Amino acid sequence: MAVSLTGGLTACKEQKKSEDIIVAKYVPDAIKAPIKLPKDVRSTDVEWLGNSYIINITREPADSFPKLRDEEGQEYVDNTATLTILRTDSSIFVKKVFSKKTFSSYVDDDFRKNGIFENLVFHGIDDRRLKFGAVVSRPGNEDEFIPLDVMIDKMGGMVITQGKLFDSNEEDDDSTSSAS
């Protein structure tokens, strides 16, 4: 019995504990070359007001514009989008180049200074006008953006309004308010 008691005492021996705390050192990612969205070319045939049109939208990086930075200092290149609406005889009905400056009166000072123009996209026909969606966002943050609607009328006139953020419950509840 003495043997087993001795074995039990040596098993309960207190081990020396270190008071050192090891923490991994934070090393931020190295800043890369300015990030550019790739050139994007879209073409859509549309029947509108009894006529056929071809809508061409080309988004491309605007290297000549000032670079924008995200919160970590990563640089981004802003964009332009060229909208060309052609008649069936290939004559130009509308041709307009869009940039963040196009929407400056629809965004706040912070987005005017720090936002990036993402793109212009055809959304269809609404109330006898061609409807397009545009977005100005925070570089590198797809959750912070301002949606904008661009409407083209039968005379080629353009109206821009602040767009709508869609809530996932919107279809079920018409009283849901949206942020703008």
Short mmCIF file of C-alpha atoms in Angstrom, two decimals:
data_model
loop_
_atom_site.label_atom_id
_atom_site.label_comp_id
_atom_site.label_asym_id
_atom_site.label_seq_id
_atom_site.Cartn_x
_atom_site.Cartn_y
_atom_site.Cartn_z
CA MET A 1 0.00 0.00 0.00
CA ALA A 2 2.88 2.35 0.67
CA VAL A 3 4.04 1.92 -2.87
CA SER A 4 0.75 2.99 -4.32
CA LEU A 5 0.56 6.02 -2.04
CA THR A 6 4.00 7.18 -3.09
CA GLY A 7 3.08 6.76 -6.72
CA GLY A 8 -0.05 8.84 -6.11
CA LEU A 9 1.93 11.65 -4.49
CA THR A 10 4.38 11.96 -7.32
CA ALA A 11 1.51 12.07 -9.82
CA CYS A 12 0.00 15.11 -8.05
CA LYS A 13 3.23 17.10 -8.17
CA GLU A 14 2.53 20.74 -9.11
CA GLN A 15 4.00 21.76 -12.43
CA LYS A 16 5.54 25.18 -12.89
CA LYS A 17 3.32 27.42 -15.05
CA SER A 18 4.64 30.08 -17.36
CA GLU A 19 3.16 33.55 -17.08
CA ASP A 20 4.15 34.44 -20.63
CA ILE A 21 1.29 35.09 -23.04
CA ILE A 22 2.09 34.53 -26.68
CA VAL A 23 0.13 36.66 -29.13
CA ALA A 24 0.60 36.66 -32.89
CA LYS A 25 1.83 40.02 -34.17
CA TYR A 26 -0.63 41.79 -36.48
CA VAL A 27 0.92 42.27 -39.87
CA PRO A 28 -1.37 44.14 -42.27
CA ASP A 29 -1.59 42.95 -45.85
CA ALA A 30 0.81 44.74 -48.12
CA ILE A 31 -0.80 47.44 -50.23
CA LYS A 32 -1.16 46.23 -53.79
CA ALA A 33 -1.26 48.14 -57.04
CA PRO A 34 -4.49 50.14 -57.50
CA ILE A 35 -7.49 47.84 -57.95
CA LYS A 36 -9.43 48.25 -61.19
CA LEU A 37 -12.74 46.79 -62.20
CA PRO A 38 -12.40 45.07 -65.59
CA LYS A 39 -13.84 46.62 -68.71
CA ASP A 40 -17.48 45.54 -69.04
CA VAL A 41 -19.38 45.71 -72.34
CA ARG A 42 -23.10 44.93 -72.52
CA SER A 43 -25.48 45.11 -75.46
CA THR A 44 -29.26 44.74 -75.26
CA ASP A 45 -31.88 44.80 -78.03
CA VAL A 46 -35.12 46.43 -76.92
CA GLU A 47 -38.52 47.22 -78.41
CA TRP A 48 -39.59 50.64 -77.15
CA LEU A 49 -42.44 52.89 -78.26
CA GLY A 50 -42.98 50.77 -81.38
CA ASN A 51 -39.33 50.91 -82.50
CA SER A 52 -36.26 48.72 -82.11
CA TYR A 53 -33.16 50.02 -80.35
CA ILE A 54 -29.79 48.63 -79.36
CA ILE A 55 -28.53 49.71 -75.94
CA ASN A 56 -24.76 49.51 -75.52
CA ILE A 57 -23.12 50.19 -72.16
CA THR A 58 -19.34 50.11 -71.74
CA ARG A 59 -17.85 50.51 -68.28
CA GLU A 60 -14.12 51.01 -68.05
CA PRO A 61 -11.52 52.17 -65.54
CA ALA A 62 -10.74 55.89 -65.65
CA ASP A 63 -6.99 55.99 -65.01
CA SER A 64 -6.93 59.78 -65.40
CA PHE A 65 -9.29 60.30 -62.42
CA PRO A 66 -7.90 60.68 -58.89
CA LYS A 67 -7.34 57.36 -57.12
CA LEU A 68 -9.63 56.48 -54.22
CA ARG A 69 -8.63 54.69 -51.00
CA ASP A 70 -10.39 52.26 -48.71
CA GLU A 71 -9.97 52.21 -44.90
CA GLU A 72 -6.72 50.21 -45.14
CA GLY A 73 -5.21 52.60 -47.67
CA GLN A 74 -5.66 50.34 -50.69
CA GLU A 75 -6.03 52.43 -53.85
CA TYR A 76 -8.85 51.96 -56.35
CA VAL A 77 -9.40 53.32 -59.85
CA ASP A 78 -12.73 55.06 -60.49
CA ASN A 79 -14.82 54.23 -63.58
CA THR A 80 -16.79 55.73 -66.42
CA ALA A 81 -19.67 54.17 -68.33
CA THR A 82 -20.62 55.13 -71.86
CA LEU A 83 -24.28 54.66 -72.76
CA THR A 84 -25.07 54.54 -76.47
CA ILE A 85 -28.62 53.94 -77.69
CA LEU A 86 -28.78 53.18 -81.41
CA ARG A 87 -31.74 53.16 -83.76
CA THR A 88 -32.15 50.27 -86.21
CA ASP A 89 -30.44 52.33 -88.94
CA SER A 90 -27.38 52.58 -86.59
CA SER A 91 -27.89 56.30 -86.01
CA ILE A 92 -27.29 57.46 -82.46
CA PHE A 93 -30.38 58.30 -80.41
CA VAL A 94 -28.46 58.98 -77.16
CA LYS A 95 -24.77 58.93 -76.29
CA LYS A 96 -23.66 59.93 -72.80
CA VAL A 97 -20.60 59.29 -70.67
CA PHE A 98 -21.35 58.78 -66.96
CA SER A 99 -18.96 59.18 -64.05
CA LYS A 100 -19.28 59.81 -60.34
CA LYS A 101 -19.49 63.53 -61.18
CA THR A 102 -22.72 62.88 -63.14
CA PHE A 103 -24.36 61.92 -59.84
CA SER A 104 -22.70 64.52 -57.58
CA SER A 105 -25.97 66.24 -56.67
CA TYR A 106 -27.52 62.89 -55.63
CA VAL A 107 -24.81 61.77 -53.18
CA ASP A 108 -23.49 63.36 -49.99
CA ASP A 109 -20.09 65.05 -49.63
CA ASP A 110 -18.45 61.89 -48.30
CA PHE A 111 -19.53 59.78 -51.30
CA ARG A 112 -18.64 62.66 -53.66
CA LYS A 113 -15.12 62.66 -52.28
CA ASN A 114 -14.56 58.99 -51.38
CA GLY A 115 -17.07 57.02 -53.46
CA ILE A 116 -16.42 55.05 -56.62
CA PHE A 117 -18.76 54.86 -59.61
CA GLU A 118 -19.43 51.14 -60.08
CA ASN A 119 -21.54 50.78 -63.22
CA LEU A 120 -24.66 51.59 -65.22
CA VAL A 121 -27.07 48.74 -66.01
CA PHE A 122 -30.23 48.61 -68.15
CA HIS A 123 -33.27 47.69 -66.02
CA GLY A 124 -36.09 47.80 -68.57
CA ILE A 125 -38.95 50.09 -69.54
CA ASP A 126 -40.81 51.99 -66.85
CA ASP A 127 -43.65 54.42 -67.60
CA ARG A 128 -42.66 54.68 -71.28
CA ARG A 129 -39.05 55.53 -70.39
CA LEU A 130 -35.86 53.47 -70.55
CA LYS A 131 -34.71 52.77 -67.01
CA PHE A 132 -31.12 52.27 -65.92
CA GLY A 133 -29.58 51.68 -62.53
CA ALA A 134 -26.31 53.21 -61.39
CA VAL A 135 -24.32 52.72 -58.19
CA VAL A 136 -21.81 54.87 -56.31
CA SER A 137 -20.17 52.85 -53.53
CA ARG A 138 -17.33 52.81 -51.04
CA PRO A 139 -14.19 51.33 -52.55
CA GLY A 140 -13.76 47.75 -51.39
CA ASN A 141 -17.04 47.74 -49.45
CA GLU A 142 -20.02 46.37 -51.35
CA ASP A 143 -22.34 46.97 -48.37
CA GLU A 144 -22.09 50.79 -48.49
CA PHE A 145 -23.54 52.20 -51.69
CA ILE A 146 -26.04 54.66 -53.11
CA PRO A 147 -28.36 53.33 -55.83
CA LEU A 148 -29.51 55.76 -58.52
CA ASP A 149 -32.11 55.52 -61.27
CA VAL A 150 -31.51 57.04 -64.68
CA MET A 151 -34.53 57.45 -66.95
CA ILE A 152 -34.33 58.31 -70.67
CA ASP A 153 -37.47 59.66 -72.33
CA LYS A 154 -38.58 59.50 -75.98
CA MET A 155 -36.85 62.82 -76.74
CA GLY A 156 -33.54 61.61 -75.31
CA GLY A 157 -33.96 63.65 -72.12
CA MET A 158 -32.49 62.25 -68.94
CA VAL A 159 -33.83 62.31 -65.37
CA ILE A 160 -31.80 61.02 -62.42
CA THR A 161 -33.38 60.12 -59.10
CA GLN A 162 -32.14 58.41 -56.00
CA GLY A 163 -32.80 54.68 -56.30
CA LYS A 164 -34.30 52.33 -53.78
CA LEU A 165 -32.64 49.79 -51.53
CA PHE A 166 -34.64 46.60 -51.63
CA ASP A 167 -35.56 44.94 -48.36
CA SER A 168 -35.96 41.16 -48.37
CA ASN A 169 -39.39 41.60 -46.72
CA GLU A 170 -40.57 44.18 -49.24
CA GLU A 171 -42.59 41.70 -51.29
CA ASP A 172 -44.46 40.56 -48.19
CA ASP A 173 -44.98 43.94 -46.52
CA ASP A 174 -45.76 47.05 -48.56
CA SER A 175 -45.35 49.25 -45.48
CA THR A 176 -41.62 48.48 -45.27
CA SER A 177 -39.62 51.66 -45.59
CA SER A 178 -36.41 51.71 -47.55
CA ALA A 179 -33.17 53.53 -46.90
CA SER A 180 -31.97 55.97 -49.46
#
